[in-house]
């Protein structure tokens, strides 16, 4: 329920540009079969030869051990302990106990044949107070994890911030309401880059700026659970984007040569309702406008005229220097793609597009926000490549919740998840075969975990987790994914 509300809220806010605004698109190349880019070798339905297959998790959702080795409290510890915030009344104090079981979990990744793993670093393990004295014991967990991954031939991709803000920053500065948090984030990023970039070559700054802002500070259904008025909310948005930019600079300044850095954003995904040239063009305009506060700002170094006109007196306060920082050059764009947010048609209005309403019968997965629109996986990276001439894209998350009940033989035959993945991956293959520069795909998630306000009620894993015994069991989708990885094609 909580997530349904959050996604709706987000879609509502994201729909502002349909109100009739003038738009102008950045130029870029049209992905096409003839364009230079990764080419498919082997069978026509295969992915590029160097395509990287992986899975994804995040620290608070799996680690547990919230009080071990000097970790400080995070806003999610505080939030999950407030009665009524998590639908099954759980917390992630233990979660998957990954902190103690990481070696076993690395073997789960290896068993899939995956060559990459996206995980996040818990800021409060590394800086228990968010700033000040670092906690080397906290960082050591990630040293151990990295060594284990590399010893097993798995390339680590680290996210610096997946929502577990040190509580102290919330108490002292109001969290992302203050630029102090953006600056503290850069210091933390510098520290991590300096110490871990000998082994982590690819770093994501912030996971889903837009969700952390709207669900955490707007709808109040994610930590820290605030519902701020529009101007303050826009300021949070700006401070988060600024934090991203400062972290990019910090990684560049303190990471080893060759360290790559970029965002992992949940783009508002716009799809042409019918694939006509006019609708495709209108959809690109919509994508640029509906992502104005995040990806558009990061890639263009400005807030669009449409966004500023809509925000009016509620626009954030910022300087030209801020925008330069926000748009610091990045090495790749990470996209979390789960659902189609809007189906679009060209329209004879000031915006140039209209967003169609969803019929009540539109299909969704176990989480009712998770609409099934596989073409999202084709159009989103294609638009990002074209609108902003982006040359390297990772799908940093994609996956589905399912009911996942074991049957009499003890197995989970998650045919619905397989159906979802097969369709999305077919669309991804369509994109790569046309030259859209997607370099890799991280499936959410390696295993069932603490799904934020849904607690343990929603399951996204390739491995089922029994949270009483911590036993991990592969679902049918794990075999399906292993087959895809092995053959480098959708099966
Ligand atoms: C993504 C997040 O937005 O969605 C993940 O990055 C999250 O952390 C996933 O687990 C599923 O969302 P939810 O709200 O159903 O847990």
CSV table of C-alpha atoms and ligand atoms in Angstrom, one decimal, residues 3 7 58 61 162-163 207-208 211 336 338 367 369 397 444 449 451-452 454 460, ligand 1:
chain,number,residue,atom,x,y,z
A,3,UNK,CA,4.6,1.9,-2.3
A,7,UNK,CA,4.7,5.8,-6.8
A,58,UNK,CA,21.6,-2.4,-1.0
A,61,UNK,CA,18.0,-4.1,2.9
A,162,UNK,CA,21.2,3.9,-1.0
A,163,UNK,CA,19.1,6.0,1.4
A,207,UNK,CA,20.5,5.6,-5.8
A,208,UNK,CA,17.3,7.2,-7.1
A,211,UNK,CA,12.5,8.6,-4.9
A,336,UNK,CA,16.7,1.7,-12.6
A,338,UNK,CA,10.8,-1.2,-13.4
A,367,UNK,CA,3.4,-4.9,-5.9
A,369,UNK,CA,2.7,0.0,-8.4
A,397,UNK,CA,18.1,-2.2,-11.3
A,444,UNK,CA,17.0,-6.6,-8.6
A,449,UNK,CA,15.2,-8.7,1.4
A,451,UNK,CA,11.7,-4.0,0.9
A,452,UNK,CA,11.5,-0.7,2.7
A,454,UNK,CA,6.7,-3.2,2.6
A,460,UNK,CA,12.1,-9.6,-5.4
B,1,LIG,C1,14.0,0.5,-6.1
B,1,LIG,C2,15.0,0.6,-5.0
B,1,LIG,O1,13.4,1.8,-6.3
B,1,LIG,O2,12.9,-0.3,-6.0
B,1,LIG,C3,15.2,-0.7,-4.3
B,1,LIG,O3,16.2,1.1,-5.5
B,1,LIG,C4,13.9,-1.3,-4.0
B,1,LIG,O4,15.9,-0.4,-3.1
B,1,LIG,C5,13.1,-1.6,-5.2
B,1,LIG,O5,14.0,-2.4,-3.2
B,1,LIG,C6,11.7,-2.1,-5.0
B,1,LIG,O6,10.9,-1.1,-4.4
B,1,LIG,P1,10.0,-1.4,-3.1
B,1,LIG,O7,9.5,-0.1,-2.7
B,1,LIG,O8,8.9,-2.3,-3.6
B,1,LIG,O9,10.9,-2.0,-2.1
